[in-house]
PDB file of C-alpha atoms and ligand atoms in Angstrom:
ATOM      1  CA  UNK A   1     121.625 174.091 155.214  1.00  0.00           C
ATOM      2  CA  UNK A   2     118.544 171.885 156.094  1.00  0.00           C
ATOM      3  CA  UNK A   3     115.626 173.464 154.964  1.00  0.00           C
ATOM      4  CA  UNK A   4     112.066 172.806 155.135  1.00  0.00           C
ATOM      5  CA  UNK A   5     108.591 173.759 154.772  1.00  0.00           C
ATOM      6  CA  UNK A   6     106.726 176.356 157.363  1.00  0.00           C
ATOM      7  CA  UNK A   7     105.133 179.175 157.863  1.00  0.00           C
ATOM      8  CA  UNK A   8     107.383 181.216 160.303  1.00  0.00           C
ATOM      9  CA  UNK A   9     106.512 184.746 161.543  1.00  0.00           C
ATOM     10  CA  UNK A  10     109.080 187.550 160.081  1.00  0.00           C
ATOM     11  CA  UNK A  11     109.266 191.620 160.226  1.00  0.00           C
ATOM     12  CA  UNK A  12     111.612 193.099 157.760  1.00  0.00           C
ATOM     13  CA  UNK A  13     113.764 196.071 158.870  1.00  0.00           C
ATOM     14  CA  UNK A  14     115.020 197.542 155.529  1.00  0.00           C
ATOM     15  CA  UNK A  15     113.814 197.668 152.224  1.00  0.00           C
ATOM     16  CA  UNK A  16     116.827 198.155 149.956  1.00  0.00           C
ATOM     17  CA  UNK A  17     114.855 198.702 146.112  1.00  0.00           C
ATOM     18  CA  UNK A  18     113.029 201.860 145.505  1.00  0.00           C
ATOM     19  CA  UNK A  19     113.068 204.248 142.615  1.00  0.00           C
ATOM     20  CA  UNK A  20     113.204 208.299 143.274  1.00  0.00           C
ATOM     21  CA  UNK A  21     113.019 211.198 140.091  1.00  0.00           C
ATOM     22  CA  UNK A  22     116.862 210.669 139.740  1.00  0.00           C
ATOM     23  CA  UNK A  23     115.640 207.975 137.712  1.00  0.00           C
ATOM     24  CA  UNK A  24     112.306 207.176 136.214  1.00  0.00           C
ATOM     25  CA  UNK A  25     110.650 207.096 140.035  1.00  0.00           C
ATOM     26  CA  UNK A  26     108.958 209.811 141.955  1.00  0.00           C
ATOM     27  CA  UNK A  27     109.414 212.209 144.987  1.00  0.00           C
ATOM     28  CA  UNK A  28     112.803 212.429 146.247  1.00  0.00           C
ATOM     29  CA  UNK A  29     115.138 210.441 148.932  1.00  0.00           C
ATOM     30  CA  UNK A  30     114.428 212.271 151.733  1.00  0.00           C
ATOM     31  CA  UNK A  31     110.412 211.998 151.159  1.00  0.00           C
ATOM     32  CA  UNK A  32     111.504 207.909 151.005  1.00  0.00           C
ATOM     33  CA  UNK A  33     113.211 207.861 153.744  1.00  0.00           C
ATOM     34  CA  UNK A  34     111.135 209.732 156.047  1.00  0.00           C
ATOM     35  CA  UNK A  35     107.823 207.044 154.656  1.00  0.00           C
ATOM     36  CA  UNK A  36     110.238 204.435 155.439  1.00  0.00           C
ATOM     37  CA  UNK A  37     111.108 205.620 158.875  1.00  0.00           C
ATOM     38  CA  UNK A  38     107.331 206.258 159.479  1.00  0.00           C
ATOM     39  CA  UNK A  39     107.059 202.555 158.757  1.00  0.00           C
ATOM     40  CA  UNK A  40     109.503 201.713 161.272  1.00  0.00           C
ATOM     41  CA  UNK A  41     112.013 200.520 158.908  1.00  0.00           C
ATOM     42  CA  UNK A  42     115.885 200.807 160.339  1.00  0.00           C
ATOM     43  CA  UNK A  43     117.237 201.044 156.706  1.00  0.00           C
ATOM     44  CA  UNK A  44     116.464 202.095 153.163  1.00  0.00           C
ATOM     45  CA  UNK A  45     118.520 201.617 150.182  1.00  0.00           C
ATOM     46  CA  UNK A  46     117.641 203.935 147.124  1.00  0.00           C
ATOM     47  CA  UNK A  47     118.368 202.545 143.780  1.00  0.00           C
ATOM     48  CA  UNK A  48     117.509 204.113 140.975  1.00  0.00           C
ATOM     49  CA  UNK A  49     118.666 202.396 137.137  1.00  0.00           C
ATOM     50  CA  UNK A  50     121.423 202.277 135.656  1.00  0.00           C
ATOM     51  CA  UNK A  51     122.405 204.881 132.952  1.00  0.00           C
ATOM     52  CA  UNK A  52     121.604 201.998 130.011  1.00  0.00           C
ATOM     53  CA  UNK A  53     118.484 202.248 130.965  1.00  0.00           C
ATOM     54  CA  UNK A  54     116.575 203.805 127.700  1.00  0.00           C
ATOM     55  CA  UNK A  55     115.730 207.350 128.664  1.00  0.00           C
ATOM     56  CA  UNK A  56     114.493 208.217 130.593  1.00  0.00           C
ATOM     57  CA  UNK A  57     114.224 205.457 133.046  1.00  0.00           C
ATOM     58  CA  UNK A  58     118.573 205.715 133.750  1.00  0.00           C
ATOM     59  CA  UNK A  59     120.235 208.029 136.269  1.00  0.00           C
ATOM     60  CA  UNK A  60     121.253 210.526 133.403  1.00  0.00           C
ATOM     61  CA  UNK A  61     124.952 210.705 133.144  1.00  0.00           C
ATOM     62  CA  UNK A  62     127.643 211.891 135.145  1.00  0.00           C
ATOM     63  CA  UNK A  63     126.049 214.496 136.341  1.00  0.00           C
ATOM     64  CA  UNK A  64     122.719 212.942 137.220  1.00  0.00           C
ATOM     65  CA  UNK A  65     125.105 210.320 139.183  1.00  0.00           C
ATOM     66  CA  UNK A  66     126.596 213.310 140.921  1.00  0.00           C
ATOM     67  CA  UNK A  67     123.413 214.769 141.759  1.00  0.00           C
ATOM     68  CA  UNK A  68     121.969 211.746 142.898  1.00  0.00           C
ATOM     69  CA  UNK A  69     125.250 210.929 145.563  1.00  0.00           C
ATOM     70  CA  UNK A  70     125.213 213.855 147.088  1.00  0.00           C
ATOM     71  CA  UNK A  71     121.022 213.681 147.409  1.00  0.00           C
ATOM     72  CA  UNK A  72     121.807 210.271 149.042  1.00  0.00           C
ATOM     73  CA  UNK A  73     124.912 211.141 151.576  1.00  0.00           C
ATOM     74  CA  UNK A  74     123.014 214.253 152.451  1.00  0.00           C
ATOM     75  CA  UNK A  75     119.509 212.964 153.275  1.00  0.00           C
ATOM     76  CA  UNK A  76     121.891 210.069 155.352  1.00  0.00           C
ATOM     77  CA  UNK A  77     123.945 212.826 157.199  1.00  0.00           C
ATOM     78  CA  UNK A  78     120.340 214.969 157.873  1.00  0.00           C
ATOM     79  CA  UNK A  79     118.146 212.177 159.340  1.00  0.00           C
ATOM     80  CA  UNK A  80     119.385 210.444 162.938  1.00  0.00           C
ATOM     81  CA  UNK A  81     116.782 207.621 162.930  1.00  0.00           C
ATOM     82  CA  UNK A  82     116.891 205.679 159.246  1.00  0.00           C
ATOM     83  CA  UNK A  83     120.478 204.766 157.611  1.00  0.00           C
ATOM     84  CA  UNK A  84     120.290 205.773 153.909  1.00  0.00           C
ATOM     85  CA  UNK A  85     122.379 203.586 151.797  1.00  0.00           C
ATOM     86  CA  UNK A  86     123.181 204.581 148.360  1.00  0.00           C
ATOM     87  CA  UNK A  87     122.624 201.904 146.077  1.00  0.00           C
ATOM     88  CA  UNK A  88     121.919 201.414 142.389  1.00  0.00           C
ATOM     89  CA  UNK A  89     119.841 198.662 140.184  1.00  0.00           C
ATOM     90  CA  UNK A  90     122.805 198.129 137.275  1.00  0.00           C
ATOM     91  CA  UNK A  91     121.540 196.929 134.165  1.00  0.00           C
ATOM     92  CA  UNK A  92     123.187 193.605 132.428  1.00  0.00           C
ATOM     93  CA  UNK A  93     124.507 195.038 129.022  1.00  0.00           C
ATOM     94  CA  UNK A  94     125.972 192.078 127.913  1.00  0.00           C
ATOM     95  CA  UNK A  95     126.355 188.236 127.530  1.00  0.00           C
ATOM     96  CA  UNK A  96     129.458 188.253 129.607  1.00  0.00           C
ATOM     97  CA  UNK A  97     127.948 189.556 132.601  1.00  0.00           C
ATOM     98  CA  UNK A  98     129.198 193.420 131.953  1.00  0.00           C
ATOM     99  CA  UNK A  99     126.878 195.835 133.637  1.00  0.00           C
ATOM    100  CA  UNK A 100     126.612 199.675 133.231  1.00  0.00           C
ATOM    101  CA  UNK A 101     127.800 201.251 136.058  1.00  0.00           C
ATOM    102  CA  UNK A 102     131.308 202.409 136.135  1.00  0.00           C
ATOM    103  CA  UNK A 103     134.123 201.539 138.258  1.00  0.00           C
ATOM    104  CA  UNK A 104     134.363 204.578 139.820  1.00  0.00           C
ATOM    105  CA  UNK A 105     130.557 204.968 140.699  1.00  0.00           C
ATOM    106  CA  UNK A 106     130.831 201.297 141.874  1.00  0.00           C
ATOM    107  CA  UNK A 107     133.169 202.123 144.805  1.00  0.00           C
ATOM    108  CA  UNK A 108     131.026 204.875 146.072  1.00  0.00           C
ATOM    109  CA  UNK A 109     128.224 202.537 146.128  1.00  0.00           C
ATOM    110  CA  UNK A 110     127.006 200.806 149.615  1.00  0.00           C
ATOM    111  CA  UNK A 111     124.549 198.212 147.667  1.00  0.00           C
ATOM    112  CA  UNK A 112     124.685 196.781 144.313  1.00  0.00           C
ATOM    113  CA  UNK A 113     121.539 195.789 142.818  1.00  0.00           C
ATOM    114  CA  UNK A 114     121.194 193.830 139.285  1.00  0.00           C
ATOM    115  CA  UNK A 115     118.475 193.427 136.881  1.00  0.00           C
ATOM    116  CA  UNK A 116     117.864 192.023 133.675  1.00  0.00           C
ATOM    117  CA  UNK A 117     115.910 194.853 131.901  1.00  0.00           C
ATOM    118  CA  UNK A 118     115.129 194.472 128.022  1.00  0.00           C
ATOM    119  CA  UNK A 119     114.506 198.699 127.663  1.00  0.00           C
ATOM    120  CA  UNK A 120     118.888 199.254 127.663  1.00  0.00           C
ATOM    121  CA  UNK A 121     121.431 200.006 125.405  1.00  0.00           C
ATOM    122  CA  UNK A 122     123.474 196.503 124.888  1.00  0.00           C
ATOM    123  CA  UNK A 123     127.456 196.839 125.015  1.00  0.00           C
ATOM    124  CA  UNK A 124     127.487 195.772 121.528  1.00  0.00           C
ATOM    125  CA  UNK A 125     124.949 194.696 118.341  1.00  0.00           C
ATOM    126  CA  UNK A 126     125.370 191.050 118.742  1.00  0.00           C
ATOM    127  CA  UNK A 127     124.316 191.425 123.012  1.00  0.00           C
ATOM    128  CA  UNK A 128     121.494 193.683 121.541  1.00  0.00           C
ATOM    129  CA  UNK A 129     120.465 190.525 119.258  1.00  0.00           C
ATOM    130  CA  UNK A 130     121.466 188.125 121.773  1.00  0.00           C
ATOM    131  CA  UNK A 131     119.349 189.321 124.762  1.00  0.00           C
ATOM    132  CA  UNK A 132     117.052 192.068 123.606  1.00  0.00           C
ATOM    133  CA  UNK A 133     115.531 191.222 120.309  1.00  0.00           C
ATOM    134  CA  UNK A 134     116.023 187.042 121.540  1.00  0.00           C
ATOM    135  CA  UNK A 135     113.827 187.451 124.308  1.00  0.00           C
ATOM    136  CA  UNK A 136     111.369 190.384 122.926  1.00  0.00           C
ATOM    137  CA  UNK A 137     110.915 188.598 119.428  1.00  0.00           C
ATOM    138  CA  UNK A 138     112.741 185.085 119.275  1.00  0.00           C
ATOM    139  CA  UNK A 139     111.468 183.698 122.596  1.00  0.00           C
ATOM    140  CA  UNK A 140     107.396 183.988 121.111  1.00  0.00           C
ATOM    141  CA  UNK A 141     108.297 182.388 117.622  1.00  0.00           C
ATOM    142  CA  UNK A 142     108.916 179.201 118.773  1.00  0.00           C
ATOM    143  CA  UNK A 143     109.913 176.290 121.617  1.00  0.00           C
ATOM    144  CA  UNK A 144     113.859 176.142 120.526  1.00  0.00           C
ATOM    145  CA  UNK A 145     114.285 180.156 120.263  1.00  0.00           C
ATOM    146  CA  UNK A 146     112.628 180.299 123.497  1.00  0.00           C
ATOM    147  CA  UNK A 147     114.830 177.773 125.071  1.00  0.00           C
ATOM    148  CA  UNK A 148     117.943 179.432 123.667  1.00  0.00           C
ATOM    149  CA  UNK A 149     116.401 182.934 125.406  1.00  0.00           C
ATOM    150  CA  UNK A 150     116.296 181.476 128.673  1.00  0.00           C
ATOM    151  CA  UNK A 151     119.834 179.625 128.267  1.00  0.00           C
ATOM    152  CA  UNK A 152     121.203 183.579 127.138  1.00  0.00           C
ATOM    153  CA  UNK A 153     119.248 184.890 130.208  1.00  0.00           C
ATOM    154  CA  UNK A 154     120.949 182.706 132.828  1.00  0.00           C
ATOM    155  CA  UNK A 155     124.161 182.865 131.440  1.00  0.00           C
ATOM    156  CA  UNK A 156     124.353 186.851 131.418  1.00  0.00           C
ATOM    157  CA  UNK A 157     123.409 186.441 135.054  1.00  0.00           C
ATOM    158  CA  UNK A 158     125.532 183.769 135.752  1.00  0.00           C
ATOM    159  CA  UNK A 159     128.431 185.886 134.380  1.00  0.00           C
ATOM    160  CA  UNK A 160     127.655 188.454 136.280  1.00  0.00           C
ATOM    161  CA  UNK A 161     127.049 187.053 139.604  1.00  0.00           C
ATOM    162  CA  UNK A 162     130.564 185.610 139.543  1.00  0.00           C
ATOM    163  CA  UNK A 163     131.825 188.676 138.079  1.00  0.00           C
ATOM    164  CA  UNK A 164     130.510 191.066 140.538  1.00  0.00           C
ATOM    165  CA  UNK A 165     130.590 191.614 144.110  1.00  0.00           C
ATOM    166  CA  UNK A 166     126.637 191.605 144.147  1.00  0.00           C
ATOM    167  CA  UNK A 167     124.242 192.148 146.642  1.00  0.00           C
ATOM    168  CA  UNK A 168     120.784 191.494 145.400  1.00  0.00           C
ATOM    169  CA  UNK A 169     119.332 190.241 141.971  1.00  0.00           C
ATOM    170  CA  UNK A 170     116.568 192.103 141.186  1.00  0.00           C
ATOM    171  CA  UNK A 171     113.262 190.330 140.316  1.00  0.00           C
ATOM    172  CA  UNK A 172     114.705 187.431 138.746  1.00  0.00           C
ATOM    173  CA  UNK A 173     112.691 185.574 135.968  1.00  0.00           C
ATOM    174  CA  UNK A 174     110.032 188.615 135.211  1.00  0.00           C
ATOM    175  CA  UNK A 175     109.439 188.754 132.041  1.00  0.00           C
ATOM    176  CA  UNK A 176     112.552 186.861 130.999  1.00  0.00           C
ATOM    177  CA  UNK A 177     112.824 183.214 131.542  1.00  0.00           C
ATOM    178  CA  UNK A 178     115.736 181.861 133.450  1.00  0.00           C
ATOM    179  CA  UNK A 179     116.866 178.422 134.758  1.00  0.00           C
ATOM    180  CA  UNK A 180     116.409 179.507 138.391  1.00  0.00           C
ATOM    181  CA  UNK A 181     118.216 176.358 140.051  1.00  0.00           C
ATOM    182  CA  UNK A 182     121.279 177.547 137.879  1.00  0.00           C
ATOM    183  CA  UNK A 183     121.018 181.290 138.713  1.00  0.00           C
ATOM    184  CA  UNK A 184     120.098 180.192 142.874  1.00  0.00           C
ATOM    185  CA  UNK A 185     123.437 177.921 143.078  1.00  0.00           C
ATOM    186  CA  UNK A 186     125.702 180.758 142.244  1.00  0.00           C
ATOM    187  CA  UNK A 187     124.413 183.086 144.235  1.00  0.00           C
ATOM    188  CA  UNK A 188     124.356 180.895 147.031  1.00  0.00           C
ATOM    189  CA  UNK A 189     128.282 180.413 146.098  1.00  0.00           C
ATOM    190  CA  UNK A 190     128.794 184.391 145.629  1.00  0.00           C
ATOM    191  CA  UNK A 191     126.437 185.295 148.522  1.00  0.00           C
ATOM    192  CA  UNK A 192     124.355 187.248 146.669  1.00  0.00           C
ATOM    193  CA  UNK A 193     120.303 187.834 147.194  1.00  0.00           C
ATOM    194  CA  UNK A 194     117.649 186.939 144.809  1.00  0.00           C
ATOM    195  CA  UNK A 195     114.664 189.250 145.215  1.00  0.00           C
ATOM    196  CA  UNK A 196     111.244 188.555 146.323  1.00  0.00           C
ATOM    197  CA  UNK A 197     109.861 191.767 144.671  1.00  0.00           C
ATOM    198  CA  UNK A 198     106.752 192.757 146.134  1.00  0.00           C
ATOM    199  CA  UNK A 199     105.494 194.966 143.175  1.00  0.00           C
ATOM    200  CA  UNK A 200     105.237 192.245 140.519  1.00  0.00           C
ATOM    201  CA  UNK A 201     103.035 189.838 141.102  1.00  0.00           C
ATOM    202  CA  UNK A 202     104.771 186.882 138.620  1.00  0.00           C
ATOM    203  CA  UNK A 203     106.763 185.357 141.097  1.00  0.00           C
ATOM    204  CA  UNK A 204     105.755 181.893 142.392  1.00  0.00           C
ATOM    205  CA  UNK A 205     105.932 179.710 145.360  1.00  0.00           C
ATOM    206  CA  UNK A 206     107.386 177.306 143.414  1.00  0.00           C
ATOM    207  CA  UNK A 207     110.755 179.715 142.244  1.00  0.00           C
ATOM    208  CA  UNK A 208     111.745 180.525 146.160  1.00  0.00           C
ATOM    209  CA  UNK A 209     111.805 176.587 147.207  1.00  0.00           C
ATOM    210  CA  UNK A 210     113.872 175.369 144.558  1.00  0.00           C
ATOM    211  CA  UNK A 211     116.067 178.336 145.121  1.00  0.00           C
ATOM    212  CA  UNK A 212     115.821 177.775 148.735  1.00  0.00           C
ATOM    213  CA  UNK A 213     116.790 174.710 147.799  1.00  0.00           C
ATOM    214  CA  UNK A 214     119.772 175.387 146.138  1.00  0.00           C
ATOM    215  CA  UNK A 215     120.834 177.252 149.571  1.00  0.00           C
ATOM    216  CA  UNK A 216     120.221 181.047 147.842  1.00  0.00           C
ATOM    217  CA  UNK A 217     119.393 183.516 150.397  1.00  0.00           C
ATOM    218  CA  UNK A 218     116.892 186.479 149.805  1.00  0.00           C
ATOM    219  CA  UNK A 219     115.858 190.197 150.088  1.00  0.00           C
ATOM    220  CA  UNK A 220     112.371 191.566 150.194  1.00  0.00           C
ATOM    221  CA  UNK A 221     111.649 194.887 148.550  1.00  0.00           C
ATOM    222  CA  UNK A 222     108.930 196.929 147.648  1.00  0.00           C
ATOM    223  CA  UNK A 223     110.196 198.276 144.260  1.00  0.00           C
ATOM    224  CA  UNK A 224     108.619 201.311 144.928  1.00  0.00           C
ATOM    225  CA  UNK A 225     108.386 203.629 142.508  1.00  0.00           C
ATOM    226  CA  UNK A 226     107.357 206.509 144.889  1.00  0.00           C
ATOM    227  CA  UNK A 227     107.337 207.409 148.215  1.00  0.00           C
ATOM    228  CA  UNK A 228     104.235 206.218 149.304  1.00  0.00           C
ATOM    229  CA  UNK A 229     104.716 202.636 148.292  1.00  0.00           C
ATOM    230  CA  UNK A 230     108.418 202.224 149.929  1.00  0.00           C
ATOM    231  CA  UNK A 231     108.140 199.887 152.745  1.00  0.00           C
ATOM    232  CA  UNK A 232     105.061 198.138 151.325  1.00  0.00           C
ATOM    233  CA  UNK A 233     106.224 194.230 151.497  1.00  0.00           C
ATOM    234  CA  UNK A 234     103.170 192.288 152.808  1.00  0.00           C
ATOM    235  CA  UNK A 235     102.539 190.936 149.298  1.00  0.00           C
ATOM    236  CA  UNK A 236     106.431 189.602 149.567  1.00  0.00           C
ATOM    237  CA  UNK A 237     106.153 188.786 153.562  1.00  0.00           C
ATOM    238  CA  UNK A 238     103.296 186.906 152.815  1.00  0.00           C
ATOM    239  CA  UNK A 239     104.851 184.687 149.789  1.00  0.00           C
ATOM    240  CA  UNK A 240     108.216 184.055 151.924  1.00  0.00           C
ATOM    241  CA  UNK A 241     105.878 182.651 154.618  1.00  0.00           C
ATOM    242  CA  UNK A 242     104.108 181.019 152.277  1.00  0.00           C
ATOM    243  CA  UNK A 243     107.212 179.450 151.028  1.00  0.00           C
ATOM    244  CA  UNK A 244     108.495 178.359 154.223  1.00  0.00           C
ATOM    245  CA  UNK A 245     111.319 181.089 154.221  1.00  0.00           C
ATOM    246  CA  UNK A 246     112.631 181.470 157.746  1.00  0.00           C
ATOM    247  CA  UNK A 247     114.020 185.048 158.543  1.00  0.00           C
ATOM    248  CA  UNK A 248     117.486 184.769 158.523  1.00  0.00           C
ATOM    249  CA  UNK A 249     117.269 183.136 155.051  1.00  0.00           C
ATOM    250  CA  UNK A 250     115.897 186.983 154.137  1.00  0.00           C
ATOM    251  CA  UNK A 251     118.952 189.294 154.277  1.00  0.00           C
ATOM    252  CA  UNK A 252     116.291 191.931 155.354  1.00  0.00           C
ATOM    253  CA  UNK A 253     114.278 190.390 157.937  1.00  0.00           C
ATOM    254  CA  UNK A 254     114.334 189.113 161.415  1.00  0.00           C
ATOM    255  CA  UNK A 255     111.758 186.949 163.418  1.00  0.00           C
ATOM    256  CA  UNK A 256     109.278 188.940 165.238  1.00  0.00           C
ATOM    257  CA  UNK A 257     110.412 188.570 168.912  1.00  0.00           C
ATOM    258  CA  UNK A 258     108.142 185.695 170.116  1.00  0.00           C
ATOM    259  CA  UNK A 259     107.453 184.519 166.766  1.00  0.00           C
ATOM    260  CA  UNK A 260     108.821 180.757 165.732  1.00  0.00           C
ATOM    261  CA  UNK A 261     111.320 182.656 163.776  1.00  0.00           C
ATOM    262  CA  UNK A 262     112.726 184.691 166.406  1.00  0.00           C
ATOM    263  CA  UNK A 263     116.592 183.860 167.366  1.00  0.00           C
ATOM    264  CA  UNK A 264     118.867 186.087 169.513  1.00  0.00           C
ATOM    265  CA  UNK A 265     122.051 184.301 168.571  1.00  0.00           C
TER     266      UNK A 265
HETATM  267 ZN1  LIG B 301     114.087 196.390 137.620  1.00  0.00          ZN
HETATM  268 ZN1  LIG B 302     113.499 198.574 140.169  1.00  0.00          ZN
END
């Protein structure tokens, strides 16, 4: 894919990353998806963490799970004008990509989302020392333990990626180094999304071109961690444009009709 630098105009028509009170967010999917329907959005995708997730961030066991489905199918089969997907942001539990959703919840899922979080429960002591204390401790004691981090980091996600049937990394690289060339090549082989994640403000111009680069595609998401804020992507619009993203390089955008980025093939 030839790829090069300019600013092209885009509209997004889904925002598939927001957090409700089945996990650690607020207000609940309906009062999301009716904010993102008033914002003209065609789609939303809830998904709340992973049950690793230190309480009480996670969806909270089966039950939670179980509450949380049915919240999602229902506000879907109750509102004509917004599709509600049900998706979830899976933690990484382990060094060889394992993540902490089970099989079973996985096939009732219509997006899988996947983030490196440091607040989980590991899969066993030596992932806990591996990527948890490595990267909270290790990684500030000095140049080689933080080198090691950031090799742990990308293989984890590596593993996972090519694990996984994937749709969008979430915020790669916050708060946890990566090799971002590395992580962007196999997701561009596995056709999965890094995130532009409009909430936290770390990510660079720099990160989306060389994963652009690398042929990666993207998704644009608010993060939102309550009702109000779903939808609310100018902060990631703007960097996209900035980095010479054109729409359909964004799994969640198209051009605005008229705009440079506009195609109707
Ligand atoms: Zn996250
Ligand atoms: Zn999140």
């Amino acid at each position: 894919m030839s790829w090069q630098r300019r600013e092209v105009e885009m509209e997004l028509f889904a925002d598939y990353h927001t957090h409700t009170h089945h996990s650690h967010g607020r207000d609940s999917v309906e009062e999301h998806a009716h904010v993102a329907r008033k914002k003209g959005l065609e789609e939303i995708g809830v998904a709340d963490h992973g049950p690793a997730s230190w309480w009480p961030v996670g969806l909270r066991g089966e039950a939670g799970w179980h509450r949380y489905r049915q919240d999602c199918r229902k506000t879907d089969q109750d509102t004509d004008d917004i599709r509600v997907l049900l998706g979830i942001e899976a933690n990484v539990v382990s060094l060889k990509g394992d993540l902490d959703v089970p099989d079973a919840w996985r096939q009732e899922l219509d997006m899988l989302l996947v983030g490196l979080h440091l607040e989980v429960w590991p899969k066993t002591w030596r992932d806990g020392s591996e990527l948890v204390i490595n990267n909270a401790l290790g990684a500030k004691l000095s140049p080689r333990l933080r080198r090691r981090a950031r090799n742990l980091n990308t293989k984890a996600l590596v593993e996972c990626v090519c694990r996984h049937d994937i749709d969008i990394i979430t915020h790669p690289g916050l708060k946890l180094e990566i090799d971002t060339a590395e992580l962007a090549r196999t997701c561009a082989h596995r056709g999965t999304a890094l995130e532009i994640n409009s909430s936290h403000q770390y990510l660079q111009e720099e990160y989306i071109t060389l994963a652009a680069k690398e042929g990666a595609c993207f998704a644009i998401s608010s993060d939102a961690h309550c009702a109000r804020d779903v939808g609310a992507n100018e902060k990631g619009v703007a960097l996209a444009r900035r980095a010479g993203l054109r729409p359909e390089q964004v799994i969640n955008a198209r051009g605005k009709r008229g705009g440079r980025g506009w195609r109707t093939d």
